[in-house]
Amino acid sequence: MRSSIIQCQRLNHVYSGKAALSNVNFELDAGEPIGLVGPNGAGKTTLLSILSGFLRPTSGTVRLFGHPPGAAQLIGKISALPQDARLDPGFTLIEQLVFYARLQGLTKQQAILEANRVLQEVSLKEAVHEKPLVLSHGMAKRVAIAQALIGKPALILLDEPTAGLDPVNVRTVRAIIAEQSSEATFIISSHNLAELDRLCRQILLLENGMMQTEKISINEQQAATRFITLQMGPSPVQEVITKFKGIEGVLQVTNPQKNEFIVEYDPCLQPHMDQQLMRCINTHHWQYRQLSHGKTLEEKLFFKD
Amino acid sequence: MKPGFFNHLLLISHFELKRSFTTRKGLLSLVTFAVVWCVILVYPLRLVAELLLQEKDLMRYFNFFDFIGLGSIQQWHIPEFGVFWHFALLIFTMLSITVAADQTCSDRERGTLRFIVVRSSRDSVFFGRFAGVMVIQALLISATALSTLALVLYRDATLFASALTDLFVITVNLILAVLPFTAMMAALSAKVKSARQATVWAILIWTFLTGIISGFAYYLPVLSFFKFLVPGYQLSDLAQLSGWQTLQLAHVPLLQSFILLALGRWIMARQAL
């Protein structure tokens, strides 16, 4: 049975007279990672800060597992990776993580084991006795993620977990989230749409402090029409569109970017559209780079029409 | 089992003690304090105490300490403790403003407080840090009082029993004296961005509050009651007392601390982290 882990009703937050969040209403269930996207200043960090209990909303109600943010009942149940938060430079990583684990109710021995476990998860076992100032940006980010994993919380809020990381570290972070997502629900705020596309089944879009009315689901299995996105090599645009349109079941073909085509089709008329498209490409000796089912997240969010 | 408020309070205050007694920065501050205190102990404190002892007869006729406003030193039957009492009242209240300035502000600015608050309540953090800083000050006060005791015993070991009473009275009184200053810094630290800002605000608030209340009280004496709100208001009266009498004014710092902690808690609960 699906259970609602977050409920926000008529949530508003005002900073110095400027509305950061306006009448935000949503409910989220436990499960697959949930993406939170929106342009700069849309209110993503404000929303995550309110959910984490770092910020009091100006008005409205928030419930996490039925409790207000910051409630004692939520200790150990939720954790957060706040944007740009840094550890205390005076203590080693292990000292701080053991302290955090002890605050969550672990005994000293359990806390030491848990701190070592989470540092191992983020491949930082060799840095346990280092102080935060000697860590690179990527390592500091991974430590911050490690603290969010302490005690296996049920809900993990990550604010820009991959911002400023190199591709290798991005991959590591993605692997951590993918691995842990069977045990915890992640809410991930990010500008990296490709990243969210890979990790999340559900997306929340914030614009100008307002939550878009419908949650965007990445799962299109129930939709009446479906999409295929094709990344092509250099190819004659008009000819490609014409030939694709000629395939039975194709409803529309668009060319939103250079060498990118989005094919909308009726799955009832043509259940194996991918194979038909490949056949067409092969017949005309065109080059293709990538074929993926569905639209990219960028297309879904910002180019709906 | 989830830890409760007091468990968190203990963990957080214990972490503060670790910060002062095990980190490089903390140890450096302690060594600096120890050196300064050694100088105070060996020179002004010991010399004034010796002067008091040697010139006892002379002072019956001309009292130098009365002349400079420190006559109450002579009421202490162990002069070292009389001098220590006056020095310590001034030093520890001043020191409290710097030692207690950074209870939460730099951690809040760095974002470290978020890692803690997601695992404990804001009340635990606020009172835990306050308790930690109070324990550190209590340890420093005790250490300096014990060093004074050692000085007394070096001069005359037979004074041990009576010196122990003075040591206890002074230690308790000094802890009470720094209590409202630490509470004031806890409240300021919950609001401002850095320890330096907290110190500057403490000095400004303290100076202006005293000045304004005194100014108004000059025209309307009933307003002098509000002097009661100023931390350290009782110190000048306290300096004139000796022995167990010093506890007569204990209610003043306790009430001031209660009010300031309530204010600080209110600020902390509403502060964005």
XYZ file of C-alpha atoms in Angstrom:
578
model
C 0.000 0.000 0.000
C 1.323 3.449 -0.913
C 1.638 5.881 1.961
C 1.836 9.655 1.778
C 5.137 10.798 3.258
C 4.893 14.518 2.520
C 1.831 16.738 2.557
C 2.040 20.451 1.832
C -1.038 22.622 1.943
C -1.270 26.288 0.975
C 2.436 26.707 1.667
C 3.759 30.255 1.395
C 7.104 31.753 2.167
C 8.065 35.390 1.853
C 11.632 36.775 1.959
C 11.780 40.511 2.556
C 8.464 41.118 0.853
C 9.228 38.803 -2.102
C 7.269 35.589 -2.385
C 9.608 32.607 -2.615
C 6.762 30.098 -2.442
C 3.151 30.854 -3.330
C 0.327 28.596 -2.328
C 2.222 25.364 -2.877
C 0.106 22.237 -2.510
C 1.276 18.697 -3.093
C 1.421 15.217 -1.651
C 4.146 12.683 -2.233
C 4.176 8.964 -1.695
C 7.105 6.812 -0.694
C 8.855 5.085 -3.553
C 11.114 5.944 -6.472
C 13.302 9.094 -6.345
C 11.396 12.316 -6.975
C 12.986 15.197 -8.848
C 12.442 18.838 -7.965
C 13.242 21.166 -10.839
C 12.836 24.788 -11.711
C 14.858 27.796 -12.773
C 17.144 29.698 -10.406
C 15.130 31.464 -7.732
C 12.098 29.267 -8.300
C 11.989 28.293 -4.618
C 13.503 24.804 -4.694
C 15.974 25.394 -1.854
C 13.324 27.251 0.136
C 10.949 24.302 -0.209
C 13.614 21.776 0.799
C 14.677 23.995 3.711
C 11.093 24.105 4.965
C 10.744 20.328 4.614
C 14.012 19.831 6.502
C 12.929 22.178 9.318
C 15.636 24.776 8.627
C 13.098 27.420 7.732
C 9.643 28.229 9.074
C 7.044 28.828 6.378
C 5.265 32.171 6.430
C 1.954 30.312 6.243
C 0.530 26.934 5.323
C 0.993 23.472 6.739
C 3.627 20.835 6.115
C 3.538 17.263 7.361
C 6.225 14.637 6.954
C 5.103 11.187 7.998
C 2.246 13.030 9.714
C 4.498 15.302 11.780
C 5.561 18.924 11.328
C 9.172 19.496 10.166
C 11.643 19.434 13.051
C 9.436 17.176 15.201
C 11.260 14.761 17.490
C 9.439 11.850 15.818
C 11.269 12.619 12.562
C 14.774 12.213 14.008
C 16.457 9.409 12.121
C 13.517 9.173 9.738
C 14.476 12.044 7.474
C 17.856 13.429 6.540
C 19.049 16.179 4.272
C 21.918 17.322 2.141
C 21.600 21.088 2.432
C 23.017 23.156 -0.401
C 26.489 24.550 0.399
C 26.471 23.334 4.001
C 29.921 22.460 5.267
C 31.157 20.373 8.147
C 32.921 21.833 11.166
C 36.570 22.436 10.166
C 37.823 21.697 13.687
C 36.944 18.001 13.764
C 37.771 14.980 11.641
C 35.121 13.403 9.418
C 34.747 10.380 11.655
C 34.338 12.506 14.803
C 31.537 14.510 13.220
C 29.742 11.576 11.647
C 29.928 9.625 14.909
C 28.448 12.644 16.684
C 25.588 12.827 14.164
C 24.952 9.117 14.476
C 24.843 9.403 18.253
C 22.292 12.229 17.969
C 20.164 9.769 16.003
C 20.226 7.416 18.969
C 23.029 5.006 18.125
C 25.407 3.820 20.835
C 29.050 4.826 20.554
C 30.077 1.493 19.036
C 27.134 1.466 16.614
C 27.870 5.091 15.693
C 31.500 4.298 14.842
C 30.430 1.367 12.671
C 27.729 3.424 10.974
C 30.041 6.365 10.294
C 32.571 4.015 8.721
C 29.826 2.322 6.692
C 28.507 5.547 5.153
C 32.007 6.797 4.395
C 32.659 3.469 2.711
C 29.445 3.943 0.683
C 30.810 7.189 -0.751
C 34.316 5.733 -1.248
C 35.909 7.906 1.407
C 37.078 5.255 3.819
C 40.670 6.422 3.467
C 39.727 9.975 4.541
C 38.012 9.153 7.847
C 40.656 10.899 9.931
C 40.936 13.929 7.662
C 39.515 17.325 8.528
C 37.041 18.955 6.113
C 39.432 21.706 5.031
C 41.757 19.265 3.255
C 38.947 17.758 1.166
C 38.299 18.668 -2.455
C 34.863 19.985 -3.447
C 33.841 16.552 -4.703
C 35.000 14.821 -1.533
C 33.235 17.377 0.671
C 30.028 16.804 -1.276
C 30.341 13.053 -0.883
C 30.876 13.429 2.874
C 27.758 15.584 3.027
C 25.900 12.815 1.197
C 27.408 10.259 3.594
C 25.977 12.087 6.619
C 22.556 11.978 4.950
C 22.770 8.179 4.778
C 23.466 7.690 8.501
C 20.937 5.395 10.141
C 19.209 4.520 6.850
C 16.517 7.242 6.933
C 13.224 6.697 5.116
C 13.272 10.095 3.389
C 16.405 11.807 2.085
C 16.253 15.367 0.783
C 19.135 16.250 -1.516
C 19.631 19.843 -2.605
C 21.842 19.959 -5.714
C 23.767 16.771 -4.898
C 25.837 16.855 -8.077
C 26.420 20.608 -8.427
C 30.052 21.352 -9.152
C 31.096 17.705 -9.319
C 33.203 16.182 -12.056
C 31.647 13.398 -14.209
C 33.268 10.624 -12.176
C 31.869 11.966 -8.913
C 28.485 12.580 -10.553
C 28.454 8.933 -11.531
C 29.361 7.913 -7.975
C 26.564 10.022 -6.510
C 24.087 8.645 -9.051
C 25.132 5.106 -8.185
C 24.672 5.807 -4.457
C 21.174 7.178 -5.011
C 20.210 4.312 -7.307
C 21.522 1.766 -4.801
C 19.817 3.334 -1.774
C 16.540 4.136 -3.492
C 15.067 0.726 -2.682
C 15.340 1.552 1.036
C 14.644 5.283 1.074
C 12.651 7.855 -0.848
C 14.893 10.536 -2.320
C 13.773 14.030 -3.227
C 16.430 15.529 -5.437
C 16.617 19.164 -6.385
C 18.811 19.673 -9.429
C 19.373 21.652 -12.606
C 20.825 18.574 -14.235
C 17.773 17.303 -16.110
C 19.621 14.406 -17.721
C 20.561 13.290 -14.222
C 16.969 13.459 -12.980
C 15.780 11.769 -16.167
C 17.913 8.776 -15.277
C 17.068 8.643 -11.577
C 13.509 9.821 -11.105
C 10.105 8.463 -12.030
C 8.323 11.604 -10.903
C 9.157 15.293 -11.230
C 7.898 18.357 -9.370
C 8.248 21.615 -11.264
C 8.527 24.895 -9.387
C 8.300 28.162 -11.265
C 8.288 31.568 -9.587
C 7.499 29.955 -6.270
C 4.502 28.121 -7.666
C 4.230 24.381 -8.018
C 2.914 23.305 -11.393
C -0.511 21.808 -10.991
C 0.355 18.373 -12.309
C 3.261 16.246 -11.299
C 5.154 15.100 -14.354
C 5.435 11.363 -14.532
C 8.257 9.856 -16.509
C 6.290 6.671 -16.921
C 4.282 7.012 -20.149
C 2.942 3.489 -20.317
C -0.617 4.659 -19.607
C -0.556 7.526 -22.122
C -2.736 7.450 -25.284
C 0.172 8.556 -27.468
C 3.868 7.883 -26.944
C 7.109 9.507 -27.974
C 10.465 8.418 -29.318
C 13.420 10.778 -29.244
C 16.033 10.266 -31.949
C 19.504 11.771 -31.965
C 20.629 11.633 -35.576
C 23.922 12.207 -37.296
C 24.013 14.878 -40.046
C 20.815 14.267 -41.999
C 18.362 16.096 -44.337
C 15.816 17.457 -41.894
C 12.836 17.852 -44.198
C 13.346 14.455 -45.800
C 13.649 12.742 -42.399
C 10.435 14.378 -41.183
C 8.594 13.431 -44.364
C 9.737 9.803 -44.322
C 8.989 9.383 -40.624
C 5.546 10.856 -41.076
C 4.941 8.256 -43.762
C 5.234 5.394 -41.263
C 1.884 4.037 -40.139
C 0.933 5.203 -36.641
C 3.117 8.319 -36.610
C 1.075 11.333 -35.488
C 3.659 14.071 -35.473
C 7.395 14.604 -36.012
C 9.219 17.634 -34.611
C 12.796 18.825 -34.846
C 13.319 20.868 -31.627
C 17.120 20.950 -31.887
C 19.757 20.299 -34.502
C 19.766 16.585 -35.398
C 17.129 15.772 -32.766
C 13.703 14.441 -33.771
C 10.746 13.677 -31.563
C 8.263 11.233 -33.007
C 4.776 11.098 -31.500
C 2.888 7.926 -32.346
C -0.151 5.843 -31.543
C 0.978 2.608 -29.807
C -2.287 0.865 -30.749
C -1.582 1.328 -34.450
C 2.145 0.663 -34.234
C 3.356 -1.060 -31.061
C 6.909 -1.516 -32.441
C 7.562 1.991 -33.687
C 11.262 1.829 -32.706
C 11.840 -1.031 -35.143
C 9.942 0.786 -37.929
C 12.069 3.895 -37.434
C 15.304 1.879 -37.473
C 14.192 0.206 -40.707
C 13.468 3.605 -42.260
C 16.877 4.971 -41.167
C 18.618 1.893 -42.535
C 16.781 2.099 -45.874
C 17.888 5.696 -46.427
C 21.432 5.132 -45.136
C 21.154 7.844 -42.495
C 23.317 7.871 -39.384
C 21.768 7.826 -35.930
C 23.398 8.216 -32.534
C 20.743 7.378 -30.032
C 17.136 6.270 -29.847
C 15.223 6.580 -26.621
C 11.624 6.013 -25.692
C 9.766 9.045 -24.413
C 10.637 12.704 -24.535
C 13.644 14.072 -22.710
C 12.809 15.679 -19.365
C 13.766 19.040 -20.802
C 11.165 18.616 -23.563
C 8.514 17.535 -21.105
C 9.084 20.374 -18.705
C 9.821 23.328 -20.857
C 8.516 22.546 -24.368
C 5.194 20.906 -23.708
C 3.527 21.977 -26.906
C 15.244 4.095 21.013
C 15.277 7.755 20.019
C 17.295 9.970 22.389
C 15.330 12.625 24.272
C 16.003 16.287 24.968
C 18.440 15.708 27.850
C 20.352 13.050 25.961
C 20.828 15.468 23.074
C 21.734 18.226 25.506
C 24.482 16.047 26.993
C 25.805 14.981 23.584
C 25.889 18.552 22.270
C 27.490 20.018 25.401
C 30.016 17.176 25.450
C 30.915 17.996 21.839
C 31.491 21.620 22.908
C 33.875 20.427 25.613
C 35.703 18.386 22.998
C 35.988 21.507 20.863
C 37.652 23.398 23.722
C 39.859 20.677 25.126
C 40.863 18.547 22.144
C 40.971 20.733 19.033
C 44.042 22.754 18.106
C 42.150 26.048 18.270
C 40.657 25.202 21.658
C 43.978 24.095 23.116
C 45.691 27.233 21.857
C 43.077 29.380 23.615
C 43.526 27.352 26.803
C 47.313 27.689 26.747
C 46.982 31.446 26.184
C 44.559 31.715 29.080
C 46.850 29.602 31.314
C 49.865 31.811 30.549
C 47.919 35.023 31.218
C 46.508 33.588 34.427
C 49.970 32.476 35.615
C 51.224 36.019 35.161
C 48.223 37.401 37.079
C 48.648 34.822 39.828
C 52.382 35.206 40.305
C 52.599 38.981 40.044
C 49.552 41.154 40.868
C 47.636 38.594 42.896
C 50.558 37.287 44.965
C 52.130 40.717 45.433
C 48.905 42.419 46.509
C 48.177 39.568 48.914
C 51.698 39.898 50.376
C 51.239 43.637 50.670
C 47.983 43.130 52.537
C 49.655 40.752 54.971
C 52.791 42.810 55.553
C 51.053 46.145 55.927
C 48.206 44.963 58.140
C 49.282 47.126 61.100
C 50.021 50.161 58.987
C 46.649 50.010 57.338
C 44.819 50.477 60.572
C 45.774 54.119 60.295
C 45.899 54.667 56.584
C 43.971 52.274 54.429
C 45.314 52.307 50.880
C 42.711 49.783 49.656
C 39.851 51.826 51.093
C 41.370 54.801 49.324
C 41.274 53.060 45.937
C 37.816 51.601 46.560
C 38.905 48.029 47.236
C 38.550 48.089 51.005
C 36.371 45.002 50.950
C 39.439 42.925 50.059
C 40.407 43.093 53.712
C 37.156 41.473 54.779
C 38.409 38.162 53.415
C 40.455 36.485 56.090
C 42.684 34.914 53.406
C 43.991 37.886 51.403
C 44.825 35.820 48.314
C 41.143 34.974 47.932
C 40.117 38.571 48.545
C 42.329 39.692 45.671
C 41.301 36.731 43.523
C 37.619 37.581 44.086
C 38.071 41.110 42.741
C 40.266 40.081 39.824
C 38.105 37.128 38.858
C 34.840 39.096 38.938
C 36.245 41.423 36.330
C 38.222 38.916 34.246
C 35.658 36.139 33.987
C 32.713 38.354 33.131
C 34.788 39.975 30.363
C 36.117 36.605 29.253
C 32.592 35.240 29.148
C 31.689 37.679 26.372
C 34.446 36.295 24.137
C 34.319 32.631 25.191
C 30.548 32.458 24.736
C 30.280 34.635 21.615
C 30.296 31.793 19.114
C 27.693 29.435 20.483
C 25.734 29.003 17.269
C 26.529 31.816 14.829
C 29.505 30.490 12.855
C 27.987 27.011 12.670
C 24.789 28.555 11.332
C 26.643 30.618 8.730
C 28.678 27.586 7.637
C 25.576 25.414 7.444
C 26.922 22.923 10.004
C 23.962 23.608 12.251
C 21.669 22.090 9.602
C 23.406 18.732 9.950
C 22.738 18.889 13.703
C 19.221 20.318 13.686
C 17.955 17.609 11.350
C 18.892 15.143 14.138
C 17.891 17.100 17.224
C 15.650 19.949 18.279
C 16.636 23.595 18.150
C 16.118 23.710 21.917
C 18.671 20.932 22.396
C 21.175 22.811 20.267
C 20.566 26.136 22.007
C 20.649 24.821 25.567
C 23.288 22.192 24.787
C 25.713 24.806 23.489
C 24.895 27.086 26.439
C 25.488 24.256 28.918
C 28.748 23.318 27.170
C 30.084 26.877 27.362
C 29.011 27.144 31.005
C 30.853 23.920 31.885
C 33.988 25.190 30.107
C 33.827 28.440 32.097
C 33.137 26.547 35.315
C 36.242 24.447 34.678
C 38.352 27.546 34.006
C 37.009 29.247 37.134
C 37.675 26.122 39.200
C 41.195 25.796 37.797
C 42.055 29.407 38.643
C 40.492 29.080 42.109
C 42.514 25.910 42.709
C 45.699 27.652 41.601
C 44.924 30.408 44.127
C 44.373 27.730 46.768
C 47.791 26.309 45.894
C 49.296 29.774 46.375
C 47.635 30.066 49.790
C 48.833 26.624 50.873
C 52.351 27.384 49.664
C 52.377 30.321 52.094
C 50.620 28.610 54.975
C 49.401 25.006 54.707
C 47.407 25.287 57.954
C 44.870 27.506 56.159
C 43.615 24.561 54.101
C 40.204 24.143 55.816
C 39.209 27.803 55.757
C 40.660 28.268 52.272
C 38.492 25.436 51.012
C 35.361 27.301 52.146
C 36.488 30.478 50.379
C 37.306 28.474 47.272
C 33.831 26.986 47.183
C 32.043 30.295 47.821
C 34.036 32.152 45.194
C 33.690 29.401 42.580
C 29.914 29.241 42.985
C 29.629 33.030 42.895
C 31.769 33.387 39.803
C 29.782 30.737 37.964
C 26.624 32.648 38.871
C 28.229 35.915 37.762
C 29.076 34.650 34.269
C 25.691 32.960 33.839
C 23.759 36.032 32.531
C 26.669 37.097 30.318
C 26.736 33.626 28.741
C 22.955 33.709 28.343
C 23.172 37.134 26.696
C 25.802 35.810 24.267
C 23.662 32.735 23.559
C 20.771 35.007 22.576
C 22.990 37.264 20.452
C 24.764 34.319 18.838
C 21.399 32.920 17.771
C 20.768 36.082 15.776
C 24.024 37.543 14.417
C 26.379 36.180 11.766
C 29.714 35.975 13.553
C 31.337 35.880 16.971
C 32.809 39.309 16.354
C 29.360 40.750 15.630
C 28.017 39.110 18.786
C 30.805 40.670 20.858
C 30.292 44.121 19.343
C 26.540 43.932 19.890
C 27.030 42.748 23.465
C 29.238 45.721 24.254
C 26.882 48.162 22.510
C 23.746 46.787 24.116
C 25.363 46.606 27.530
C 26.741 50.155 27.328
C 23.611 51.760 25.901
C 21.232 49.840 28.133
C 23.179 50.927 31.209
C 23.490 54.502 29.949
C 19.866 54.869 28.905
C 18.446 53.325 32.062
C 20.765 55.433 34.248
C 19.818 58.545 32.297
C 16.094 57.983 32.693
C 16.484 56.887 36.295
C 18.161 60.213 37.081
C 14.889 62.018 36.279
C 12.541 59.275 37.367
C 14.178 57.179 40.113
C 11.540 54.468 39.867
C 13.036 53.481 36.519
C 16.279 52.459 38.215
C 14.500 49.144 38.752
C 15.238 48.379 35.092
C 18.964 48.340 35.871
C 18.119 44.907 37.126
C 17.883 43.795 33.467
C 21.519 44.611 32.739
C 23.867 41.617 33.106
C 26.482 42.369 35.709
C 24.300 45.004 37.372
C 24.991 43.414 40.753
C 28.762 43.087 40.322
C 29.765 46.344 42.025
C 27.623 45.462 45.061
C 28.891 41.899 44.962
C 32.521 43.064 45.083
C 31.853 44.704 48.419
C 30.737 41.440 50.014
C 32.815 38.594 51.307
C 32.431 34.951 52.338
C 28.939 33.499 52.385
C 27.430 37.004 52.165
C 28.278 36.952 48.475
C 25.399 34.575 47.834
C 22.903 37.233 48.987
C 22.676 38.518 45.432
C 22.512 35.114 43.724
C 18.906 35.684 42.657
C 19.916 38.557 40.337
C 22.062 36.577 37.836
C 19.670 33.641 38.035
C 16.666 35.765 37.073
C 18.619 37.635 34.399
C 19.771 34.339 32.902
C 16.236 32.973 32.918
C 14.946 36.025 31.012
C 17.858 36.065 28.542
C 17.649 32.338 27.864
C 13.902 32.604 27.226
C 14.619 35.425 24.760
C 17.416 33.439 23.097
C 15.239 30.348 22.792
C 12.523 32.461 21.146
C 15.060 33.846 18.644
C 16.544 30.412 17.947
C 13.118 28.889 17.277
C 12.388 31.501 14.608
C 15.817 31.839 13.053
C 16.362 30.540 9.518
C 19.246 28.069 9.530
